[in-house]
Amino acid sequence: MQYTLKNGIILYYDEPTHTYKVGGKNIPSVTGITSKGLIKDGLTNWKVSFPLGQAKREINQMLKDEKPLDKFSLEKIFADAQGATDKIMKEAGQVGSVVHSLVEDYLKGEKIPDQADKRVVNCWNLFLAWWEQQEYKPIHIEKKLYSKKHNYAGTLDLIVEDKEKNLVLIDIKTSNQISFDYLLQLNAYRFAYEEETGEKISKALVVRLPKSDKRIDVQKIPLNKKLFNAFLGAKYIMTSMNSYWD
C-alpha cells in the first residue's frame, strides 16, 4: 500500500512481508532494528529454559513410568518441546495483532464484535477501562512514518491530544513486561514524526495490556537524545550484520 507523508515522501508498505520501501529501496523498520540490533536477554533465556523445562518433565515422567528412553523417544520429546515454544510465541503474536486491530477499529468509531479468546478479552477490557478514564482525542492511529535523515520506517500505534492540547505518543503492548527495546522504539517514532510534521510530542506512554493479569501497566517513557542514539546504534549493528552476511 502507498502512503504519501506530510512532507511529500511516498512510502510503500507491504503487509504480508512487513516491509517498507521508498524510491524502490527497502527501508529498515523500527521493530526490525530493535529485534535484530539488540540482545534480548529475557526472551533468549525463556526460549532456552521453557523447552528444556518441558523436556525435563517429560523425561522424568517416562523414567517414573519405567518407559524406555530410546533415541526416537528423545527426539520426539525435544521436538515437541520446541513446537510448544513456537506455538506460544505464535499465539502471543496473534493476540497482540487482534488487540491492536480492536483498538484501531474502536478509536475509528467502528462496532467491536464480541471476542471469544480469554486473552484477547482480558486485554480489551483493560484497554477500555483505561481509555474511558482518559481525556484524550485521537489524532493519528496506526500512522506510517519514515525518517529521511536516518533512513528508517515504522508504524506508530497512536498519537493523541490531551486536554492541554499537547501531543502524546502511545504504544500498545500485550507482552509480559516492558522491555528496553520499547524505549528505543518510541524514541525512534518520536524523531520520525517530528521530522515529518514539525509538530512536537510532549510525552510517550507504553500501555501494557496483560493477557491474564487484571492490572494494566502504564509507564511514561523518557524521550531524549541518549535513547535515540541507542536506537541508531542498534540500527548500525543490524545493517552491519546484514552487510556481513550478504
PDB file of C-alpha atoms in Angstrom:
ATOM      1  CA  MET A   1       0.000   0.000   0.000  1.00  0.00           C
ATOM      2  CA  GLN A   2       1.187   3.536  -0.774  1.00  0.00           C
ATOM      3  CA  TYR A   3       1.268   6.369   1.772  1.00  0.00           C
ATOM      4  CA  THR A   4       2.023   9.985   0.963  1.00  0.00           C
ATOM      5  CA  LEU A   5       3.543  11.560   4.045  1.00  0.00           C
ATOM      6  CA  LYS A   6       3.071  15.151   5.129  1.00  0.00           C
ATOM      7  CA  ASN A   7       6.497  16.108   3.778  1.00  0.00           C
ATOM      8  CA  GLY A   8       5.636  14.672   0.350  1.00  0.00           C
ATOM      9  CA  ILE A   9       7.644  11.472   0.642  1.00  0.00           C
ATOM     10  CA  ILE A  10       5.889   8.395  -0.764  1.00  0.00           C
ATOM     11  CA  LEU A  11       6.251   5.368   1.496  1.00  0.00           C
ATOM     12  CA  TYR A  12       5.255   1.880   0.397  1.00  0.00           C
ATOM     13  CA  TYR A  13       4.305  -0.783   2.918  1.00  0.00           C
ATOM     14  CA  ASP A  14       3.695  -4.469   2.185  1.00  0.00           C
ATOM     15  CA  GLU A  15       1.532  -6.004   4.927  1.00  0.00           C
ATOM     16  CA  PRO A  16       2.248  -9.730   4.298  1.00  0.00           C
ATOM     17  CA  THR A  17       6.037  -9.254   4.475  1.00  0.00           C
ATOM     18  CA  HIS A  18       6.008  -6.246   6.850  1.00  0.00           C
ATOM     19  CA  THR A  19       8.448  -4.387   4.615  1.00  0.00           C
ATOM     20  CA  TYR A  20       8.798  -0.688   3.795  1.00  0.00           C
ATOM     21  CA  LYS A  21      10.134   0.900   0.627  1.00  0.00           C
ATOM     22  CA  VAL A  22      10.977   4.416  -0.504  1.00  0.00           C
ATOM     23  CA  GLY A  23      12.045   5.027  -4.089  1.00  0.00           C
ATOM     24  CA  GLY A  24      12.041   1.295  -4.740  1.00  0.00           C
ATOM     25  CA  LYS A  25      14.570   0.578  -1.972  1.00  0.00           C
ATOM     26  CA  ASN A  26      13.897  -1.470   1.145  1.00  0.00           C
ATOM     27  CA  ILE A  27      13.928   0.576   4.341  1.00  0.00           C
ATOM     28  CA  PRO A  28      14.828  -0.882   7.766  1.00  0.00           C
ATOM     29  CA  SER A  29      11.855  -0.923  10.130  1.00  0.00           C
ATOM     30  CA  VAL A  30      11.847   0.276  13.722  1.00  0.00           C
ATOM     31  CA  THR A  31      10.768  -3.094  15.121  1.00  0.00           C
ATOM     32  CA  GLY A  32      13.173  -4.941  12.839  1.00  0.00           C
ATOM     33  CA  ILE A  33      16.030  -2.786  14.086  1.00  0.00           C
ATOM     34  CA  THR A  34      15.207  -3.297  17.754  1.00  0.00           C
ATOM     35  CA  SER A  35      14.674  -7.028  17.212  1.00  0.00           C
ATOM     36  CA  LYS A  36      17.930  -7.683  15.370  1.00  0.00           C
ATOM     37  CA  GLY A  37      20.173  -4.926  16.711  1.00  0.00           C
ATOM     38  CA  LEU A  38      19.623  -5.609  20.420  1.00  0.00           C
ATOM     39  CA  ILE A  39      20.279  -8.522  22.732  1.00  0.00           C
ATOM     40  CA  LYS A  40      17.028  -9.509  24.457  1.00  0.00           C
ATOM     41  CA  ASP A  41      18.193 -11.478  27.459  1.00  0.00           C
ATOM     42  CA  GLY A  42      14.707 -12.163  28.832  1.00  0.00           C
ATOM     43  CA  LEU A  43      13.332 -13.585  25.584  1.00  0.00           C
ATOM     44  CA  THR A  44      16.514 -15.505  24.810  1.00  0.00           C
ATOM     45  CA  ASN A  45      16.585 -17.089  28.252  1.00  0.00           C
ATOM     46  CA  TRP A  46      12.908 -18.056  28.028  1.00  0.00           C
ATOM     47  CA  LYS A  47      13.370 -19.632  24.585  1.00  0.00           C
ATOM     48  CA  VAL A  48      16.042 -21.845  26.134  1.00  0.00           C
ATOM     49  CA  SER A  49      14.600 -22.525  29.589  1.00  0.00           C
ATOM     50  CA  PHE A  50      10.981 -23.229  28.561  1.00  0.00           C
ATOM     51  CA  PRO A  51      11.598 -26.110  26.115  1.00  0.00           C
ATOM     52  CA  LEU A  52      14.317 -27.542  28.370  1.00  0.00           C
ATOM     53  CA  GLY A  53      11.931 -27.483  31.320  1.00  0.00           C
ATOM     54  CA  GLN A  54       9.197 -29.209  29.344  1.00  0.00           C
ATOM     55  CA  ALA A  55      11.607 -31.830  28.026  1.00  0.00           C
ATOM     56  CA  LYS A  56      12.918 -32.466  31.541  1.00  0.00           C
ATOM     57  CA  ARG A  57       9.393 -33.029  32.867  1.00  0.00           C
ATOM     58  CA  GLU A  58       8.568 -35.464  30.075  1.00  0.00           C
ATOM     59  CA  ILE A  59      11.799 -37.420  30.579  1.00  0.00           C
ATOM     60  CA  ASN A  60      11.261 -37.634  34.328  1.00  0.00           C
ATOM     61  CA  GLN A  61       7.702 -38.846  33.755  1.00  0.00           C
ATOM     62  CA  MET A  62       8.905 -41.557  31.384  1.00  0.00           C
ATOM     63  CA  LEU A  63      11.504 -42.656  33.925  1.00  0.00           C
ATOM     64  CA  LYS A  64       8.845 -42.718  36.628  1.00  0.00           C
ATOM     65  CA  ASP A  65       6.565 -44.823  34.420  1.00  0.00           C
ATOM     66  CA  GLU A  66       9.518 -47.059  33.534  1.00  0.00           C
ATOM     67  CA  LYS A  67       9.099 -46.424  29.833  1.00  0.00           C
ATOM     68  CA  PRO A  68      12.115 -46.963  27.543  1.00  0.00           C
ATOM     69  CA  LEU A  69      14.071 -43.849  26.607  1.00  0.00           C
ATOM     70  CA  ASP A  70      15.352 -44.705  23.162  1.00  0.00           C
ATOM     71  CA  LYS A  71      16.685 -42.310  20.542  1.00  0.00           C
ATOM     72  CA  PHE A  72      13.310 -41.838  18.856  1.00  0.00           C
ATOM     73  CA  SER A  73      11.612 -41.002  22.176  1.00  0.00           C
ATOM     74  CA  LEU A  74      14.221 -38.369  22.995  1.00  0.00           C
ATOM     75  CA  GLU A  75      13.996 -36.820  19.521  1.00  0.00           C
ATOM     76  CA  LYS A  76      10.217 -36.591  19.884  1.00  0.00           C
ATOM     77  CA  ILE A  77      10.417 -35.104  23.382  1.00  0.00           C
ATOM     78  CA  PHE A  78      12.731 -32.299  22.257  1.00  0.00           C
ATOM     79  CA  ALA A  79      10.782 -31.700  19.038  1.00  0.00           C
ATOM     80  CA  ASP A  80       7.520 -31.441  20.992  1.00  0.00           C
ATOM     81  CA  ALA A  81       9.128 -29.066  23.483  1.00  0.00           C
ATOM     82  CA  GLN A  82      10.371 -26.809  20.704  1.00  0.00           C
ATOM     83  CA  GLY A  83       6.990 -26.986  18.992  1.00  0.00           C
ATOM     84  CA  ALA A  84       5.240 -25.909  22.188  1.00  0.00           C
ATOM     85  CA  THR A  85       7.608 -22.931  22.460  1.00  0.00           C
ATOM     86  CA  ASP A  86       6.935 -21.878  18.871  1.00  0.00           C
ATOM     87  CA  LYS A  87       3.176 -22.261  19.425  1.00  0.00           C
ATOM     88  CA  ILE A  88       3.231 -19.967  22.470  1.00  0.00           C
ATOM     89  CA  MET A  89       5.195 -17.291  20.599  1.00  0.00           C
ATOM     90  CA  LYS A  90       2.933 -17.517  17.548  1.00  0.00           C
ATOM     91  CA  GLU A  91      -0.244 -17.239  19.615  1.00  0.00           C
ATOM     92  CA  ALA A  92       1.188 -14.331  21.601  1.00  0.00           C
ATOM     93  CA  GLY A  93       1.795 -12.501  18.328  1.00  0.00           C
ATOM     94  CA  GLN A  94      -1.722 -13.284  17.157  1.00  0.00           C
ATOM     95  CA  VAL A  95      -3.232 -11.935  20.383  1.00  0.00           C
ATOM     96  CA  GLY A  96      -1.207  -8.749  20.006  1.00  0.00           C
ATOM     97  CA  SER A  97      -2.337  -8.276  16.400  1.00  0.00           C
ATOM     98  CA  VAL A  98      -6.004  -8.805  17.268  1.00  0.00           C
ATOM     99  CA  VAL A  99      -5.887  -6.406  20.225  1.00  0.00           C
ATOM    100  CA  HIS A 100      -4.226  -3.731  18.079  1.00  0.00           C
ATOM    101  CA  SER A 101      -6.901  -4.115  15.420  1.00  0.00           C
ATOM    102  CA  LEU A 102      -9.659  -3.839  18.051  1.00  0.00           C
ATOM    103  CA  VAL A 103      -8.136  -0.648  19.441  1.00  0.00           C
ATOM    104  CA  GLU A 104      -7.801   0.801  15.951  1.00  0.00           C
ATOM    105  CA  ASP A 105     -11.394  -0.027  14.984  1.00  0.00           C
ATOM    106  CA  TYR A 106     -12.778   1.257  18.287  1.00  0.00           C
ATOM    107  CA  LEU A 107     -10.978   4.589  18.041  1.00  0.00           C
ATOM    108  CA  LYS A 108     -12.248   4.963  14.467  1.00  0.00           C
ATOM    109  CA  GLY A 109     -15.799   4.552  15.721  1.00  0.00           C
ATOM    110  CA  GLU A 110     -16.421   1.074  14.371  1.00  0.00           C
ATOM    111  CA  LYS A 111     -18.527  -1.520  16.166  1.00  0.00           C
ATOM    112  CA  ILE A 112     -16.492  -4.099  18.071  1.00  0.00           C
ATOM    113  CA  PRO A 113     -17.837  -7.684  17.955  1.00  0.00           C
ATOM    114  CA  ASP A 114     -17.656  -9.935  20.987  1.00  0.00           C
ATOM    115  CA  GLN A 115     -14.393 -11.812  21.355  1.00  0.00           C
ATOM    116  CA  ALA A 116     -14.021 -15.451  22.424  1.00  0.00           C
ATOM    117  CA  ASP A 117     -10.340 -15.782  23.292  1.00  0.00           C
ATOM    118  CA  LYS A 118      -9.873 -15.131  27.031  1.00  0.00           C
ATOM    119  CA  ARG A 119      -6.513 -13.447  26.499  1.00  0.00           C
ATOM    120  CA  VAL A 120      -7.918 -11.039  23.938  1.00  0.00           C
ATOM    121  CA  VAL A 121     -10.941 -10.333  26.150  1.00  0.00           C
ATOM    122  CA  ASN A 122      -8.721  -9.548  29.128  1.00  0.00           C
ATOM    123  CA  CYS A 123      -6.505  -7.172  27.130  1.00  0.00           C
ATOM    124  CA  TRP A 124      -9.515  -5.491  25.540  1.00  0.00           C
ATOM    125  CA  ASN A 125     -11.379  -4.960  28.814  1.00  0.00           C
ATOM    126  CA  LEU A 126      -8.271  -3.455  30.392  1.00  0.00           C
ATOM    127  CA  PHE A 127      -7.850  -1.047  27.485  1.00  0.00           C
ATOM    128  CA  LEU A 128     -11.492   0.041  27.540  1.00  0.00           C
ATOM    129  CA  ALA A 129     -11.465   0.661  31.294  1.00  0.00           C
ATOM    130  CA  TRP A 130      -8.279   2.716  30.979  1.00  0.00           C
ATOM    131  CA  TRP A 131      -9.300   4.676  27.877  1.00  0.00           C
ATOM    132  CA  GLU A 132     -12.629   5.708  29.346  1.00  0.00           C
ATOM    133  CA  GLN A 133     -10.774   7.386  32.224  1.00  0.00           C
ATOM    134  CA  GLN A 134      -8.613   9.473  29.898  1.00  0.00           C
ATOM    135  CA  GLU A 135      -9.385  12.792  28.248  1.00  0.00           C
ATOM    136  CA  TYR A 136      -7.565  12.065  25.019  1.00  0.00           C
ATOM    137  CA  LYS A 137      -8.522  12.966  21.474  1.00  0.00           C
ATOM    138  CA  PRO A 138      -7.078  10.589  18.817  1.00  0.00           C
ATOM    139  CA  ILE A 139      -5.010  12.459  16.222  1.00  0.00           C
ATOM    140  CA  HIS A 140      -3.227   9.621  14.405  1.00  0.00           C
ATOM    141  CA  ILE A 141      -3.979   5.882  14.529  1.00  0.00           C
ATOM    142  CA  GLU A 142      -1.523   3.353  13.073  1.00  0.00           C
ATOM    143  CA  LYS A 143       0.411   6.123  11.318  1.00  0.00           C
ATOM    144  CA  LYS A 144       3.172   5.178   8.894  1.00  0.00           C
ATOM    145  CA  LEU A 145       6.470   7.018   9.418  1.00  0.00           C
ATOM    146  CA  TYR A 146       9.758   7.492   7.574  1.00  0.00           C
ATOM    147  CA  SER A 147      12.892   9.335   8.662  1.00  0.00           C
ATOM    148  CA  LYS A 148      14.705  10.635   5.609  1.00  0.00           C
ATOM    149  CA  LYS A 149      17.607  11.814   7.749  1.00  0.00           C
ATOM    150  CA  HIS A 150      18.280   8.394   9.291  1.00  0.00           C
ATOM    151  CA  ASN A 151      16.596   6.113   6.712  1.00  0.00           C
ATOM    152  CA  TYR A 152      14.195   4.013   8.763  1.00  0.00           C
ATOM    153  CA  ALA A 153      10.439   3.483   8.728  1.00  0.00           C
ATOM    154  CA  GLY A 154       7.760   2.241  11.062  1.00  0.00           C
ATOM    155  CA  THR A 155       4.165   2.414  12.216  1.00  0.00           C
ATOM    156  CA  LEU A 156       3.257   4.096  15.474  1.00  0.00           C
ATOM    157  CA  ASP A 157       0.153   2.929  17.315  1.00  0.00           C
ATOM    158  CA  LEU A 158      -1.429   6.147  18.441  1.00  0.00           C
ATOM    159  CA  ILE A 159      -0.910   9.867  18.860  1.00  0.00           C
ATOM    160  CA  VAL A 160      -3.478  11.670  20.962  1.00  0.00           C
ATOM    161  CA  GLU A 161      -4.074  15.214  22.112  1.00  0.00           C
ATOM    162  CA  ASP A 162      -4.560  15.781  25.840  1.00  0.00           C
ATOM    163  CA  LYS A 163      -6.753  18.468  27.403  1.00  0.00           C
ATOM    164  CA  GLU A 164      -3.835  20.942  27.318  1.00  0.00           C
ATOM    165  CA  LYS A 165      -3.523  20.372  23.532  1.00  0.00           C
ATOM    166  CA  ASN A 166      -0.220  18.514  23.967  1.00  0.00           C
ATOM    167  CA  LEU A 167       0.579  15.549  21.724  1.00  0.00           C
ATOM    168  CA  VAL A 168       1.088  12.218  23.461  1.00  0.00           C
ATOM    169  CA  LEU A 169       2.614   9.175  21.753  1.00  0.00           C
ATOM    170  CA  ILE A 170       1.069   5.887  22.923  1.00  0.00           C
ATOM    171  CA  ASP A 171       2.319   2.375  22.219  1.00  0.00           C
ATOM    172  CA  ILE A 172       0.022  -0.575  22.964  1.00  0.00           C
ATOM    173  CA  LYS A 173       1.732  -3.769  24.133  1.00  0.00           C
ATOM    174  CA  THR A 174       0.404  -7.194  25.159  1.00  0.00           C
ATOM    175  CA  SER A 175       3.746  -8.598  26.304  1.00  0.00           C
ATOM    176  CA  ASN A 176       4.594  -9.954  29.737  1.00  0.00           C
ATOM    177  CA  GLN A 177       6.801  -6.992  30.605  1.00  0.00           C
ATOM    178  CA  ILE A 178       8.027  -3.623  29.368  1.00  0.00           C
ATOM    179  CA  SER A 179      11.476  -4.171  27.913  1.00  0.00           C
ATOM    180  CA  PHE A 180      14.293  -1.811  26.933  1.00  0.00           C
ATOM    181  CA  ASP A 181      13.638  -2.062  23.202  1.00  0.00           C
ATOM    182  CA  TYR A 182      10.266  -0.358  23.711  1.00  0.00           C
ATOM    183  CA  LEU A 183      12.092   2.755  24.885  1.00  0.00           C
ATOM    184  CA  LEU A 184      14.128   2.831  21.696  1.00  0.00           C
ATOM    185  CA  GLN A 185      11.061   2.228  19.516  1.00  0.00           C
ATOM    186  CA  LEU A 186       9.178   5.182  20.979  1.00  0.00           C
ATOM    187  CA  ASN A 187      12.167   7.488  20.661  1.00  0.00           C
ATOM    188  CA  ALA A 188      12.512   6.430  17.022  1.00  0.00           C
ATOM    189  CA  TYR A 189       8.826   7.084  16.333  1.00  0.00           C
ATOM    190  CA  ARG A 190       9.012  10.453  18.026  1.00  0.00           C
ATOM    191  CA  PHE A 191      12.011  11.568  15.952  1.00  0.00           C
ATOM    192  CA  ALA A 192      10.491  10.456  12.642  1.00  0.00           C
ATOM    193  CA  TYR A 193       7.139  12.040  13.447  1.00  0.00           C
ATOM    194  CA  GLU A 194       8.661  15.384  14.428  1.00  0.00           C
ATOM    195  CA  GLU A 195      10.953  15.306  11.386  1.00  0.00           C
ATOM    196  CA  GLU A 196       7.992  14.793   9.056  1.00  0.00           C
ATOM    197  CA  THR A 197       5.412  17.092  10.638  1.00  0.00           C
ATOM    198  CA  GLY A 198       7.357  19.676  12.634  1.00  0.00           C
ATOM    199  CA  GLU A 199       4.936  19.007  15.498  1.00  0.00           C
ATOM    200  CA  LYS A 200       6.374  18.311  18.944  1.00  0.00           C
ATOM    201  CA  ILE A 201       5.448  15.273  21.029  1.00  0.00           C
ATOM    202  CA  SER A 202       5.291  16.176  24.705  1.00  0.00           C
ATOM    203  CA  LYS A 203       5.464  12.686  26.201  1.00  0.00           C
ATOM    204  CA  ALA A 204       5.257   8.990  25.410  1.00  0.00           C
ATOM    205  CA  LEU A 205       3.449   6.136  27.136  1.00  0.00           C
ATOM    206  CA  VAL A 206       3.608   2.368  26.906  1.00  0.00           C
ATOM    207  CA  VAL A 207       0.214   0.900  27.733  1.00  0.00           C
ATOM    208  CA  ARG A 208       0.792  -2.761  28.505  1.00  0.00           C
ATOM    209  CA  LEU A 209      -2.289  -4.967  28.486  1.00  0.00           C
ATOM    210  CA  PRO A 210      -1.570  -8.284  30.231  1.00  0.00           C
ATOM    211  CA  LYS A 211      -3.185 -11.402  28.802  1.00  0.00           C
ATOM    212  CA  SER A 212      -4.258 -12.755  32.207  1.00  0.00           C
ATOM    213  CA  ASP A 213      -3.392 -10.242  34.926  1.00  0.00           C
ATOM    214  CA  LYS A 214      -6.264  -7.883  35.781  1.00  0.00           C
ATOM    215  CA  ARG A 215      -3.997  -4.860  36.315  1.00  0.00           C
ATOM    216  CA  ILE A 216      -2.973  -2.616  33.436  1.00  0.00           C
ATOM    217  CA  ASP A 217       0.615  -1.375  33.276  1.00  0.00           C
ATOM    218  CA  VAL A 218       1.065   2.198  32.011  1.00  0.00           C
ATOM    219  CA  GLN A 219       4.553   3.670  32.042  1.00  0.00           C
ATOM    220  CA  LYS A 220       5.867   7.030  30.889  1.00  0.00           C
ATOM    221  CA  ILE A 221       8.841   6.563  28.580  1.00  0.00           C
ATOM    222  CA  PRO A 222      11.695   9.092  28.570  1.00  0.00           C
ATOM    223  CA  LEU A 223      12.279  10.871  25.269  1.00  0.00           C
ATOM    224  CA  ASN A 224      15.857  12.003  24.894  1.00  0.00           C
ATOM    225  CA  LYS A 225      18.910  12.082  22.646  1.00  0.00           C
ATOM    226  CA  LYS A 226      20.665   9.320  24.583  1.00  0.00           C
ATOM    227  CA  LEU A 227      17.922   6.759  23.897  1.00  0.00           C
ATOM    228  CA  PHE A 228      17.551   7.865  20.283  1.00  0.00           C
ATOM    229  CA  ASN A 229      21.297   7.445  19.780  1.00  0.00           C
ATOM    230  CA  ALA A 230      20.965   3.959  21.282  1.00  0.00           C
ATOM    231  CA  PHE A 231      18.352   3.218  18.616  1.00  0.00           C
ATOM    232  CA  LEU A 232      20.719   4.468  15.908  1.00  0.00           C
ATOM    233  CA  GLY A 233      23.410   2.229  17.388  1.00  0.00           C
ATOM    234  CA  ALA A 234      21.067  -0.762  17.110  1.00  0.00           C
ATOM    235  CA  LYS A 235      20.370   0.225  13.508  1.00  0.00           C
ATOM    236  CA  TYR A 236      24.093   0.326  12.764  1.00  0.00           C
ATOM    237  CA  ILE A 237      24.584  -3.133  14.294  1.00  0.00           C
ATOM    238  CA  MET A 238      21.687  -4.590  12.305  1.00  0.00           C
ATOM    239  CA  THR A 239      22.744  -3.091   8.969  1.00  0.00           C
ATOM    240  CA  SER A 240      26.378  -4.109   9.573  1.00  0.00           C
ATOM    241  CA  MET A 241      25.310  -7.690  10.274  1.00  0.00           C
ATOM    242  CA  ASN A 242      23.141  -7.741   7.162  1.00  0.00           C
ATOM    243  CA  SER A 243      26.033  -6.427   5.039  1.00  0.00           C
ATOM    244  CA  TYR A 244      28.392  -9.014   6.506  1.00  0.00           C
ATOM    245  CA  TRP A 245      26.127 -11.954   5.774  1.00  0.00           C
ATOM    246  CA  ASP A 246      25.234 -10.638   2.324  1.00  0.00           C
TER     247      ASP A 246
END
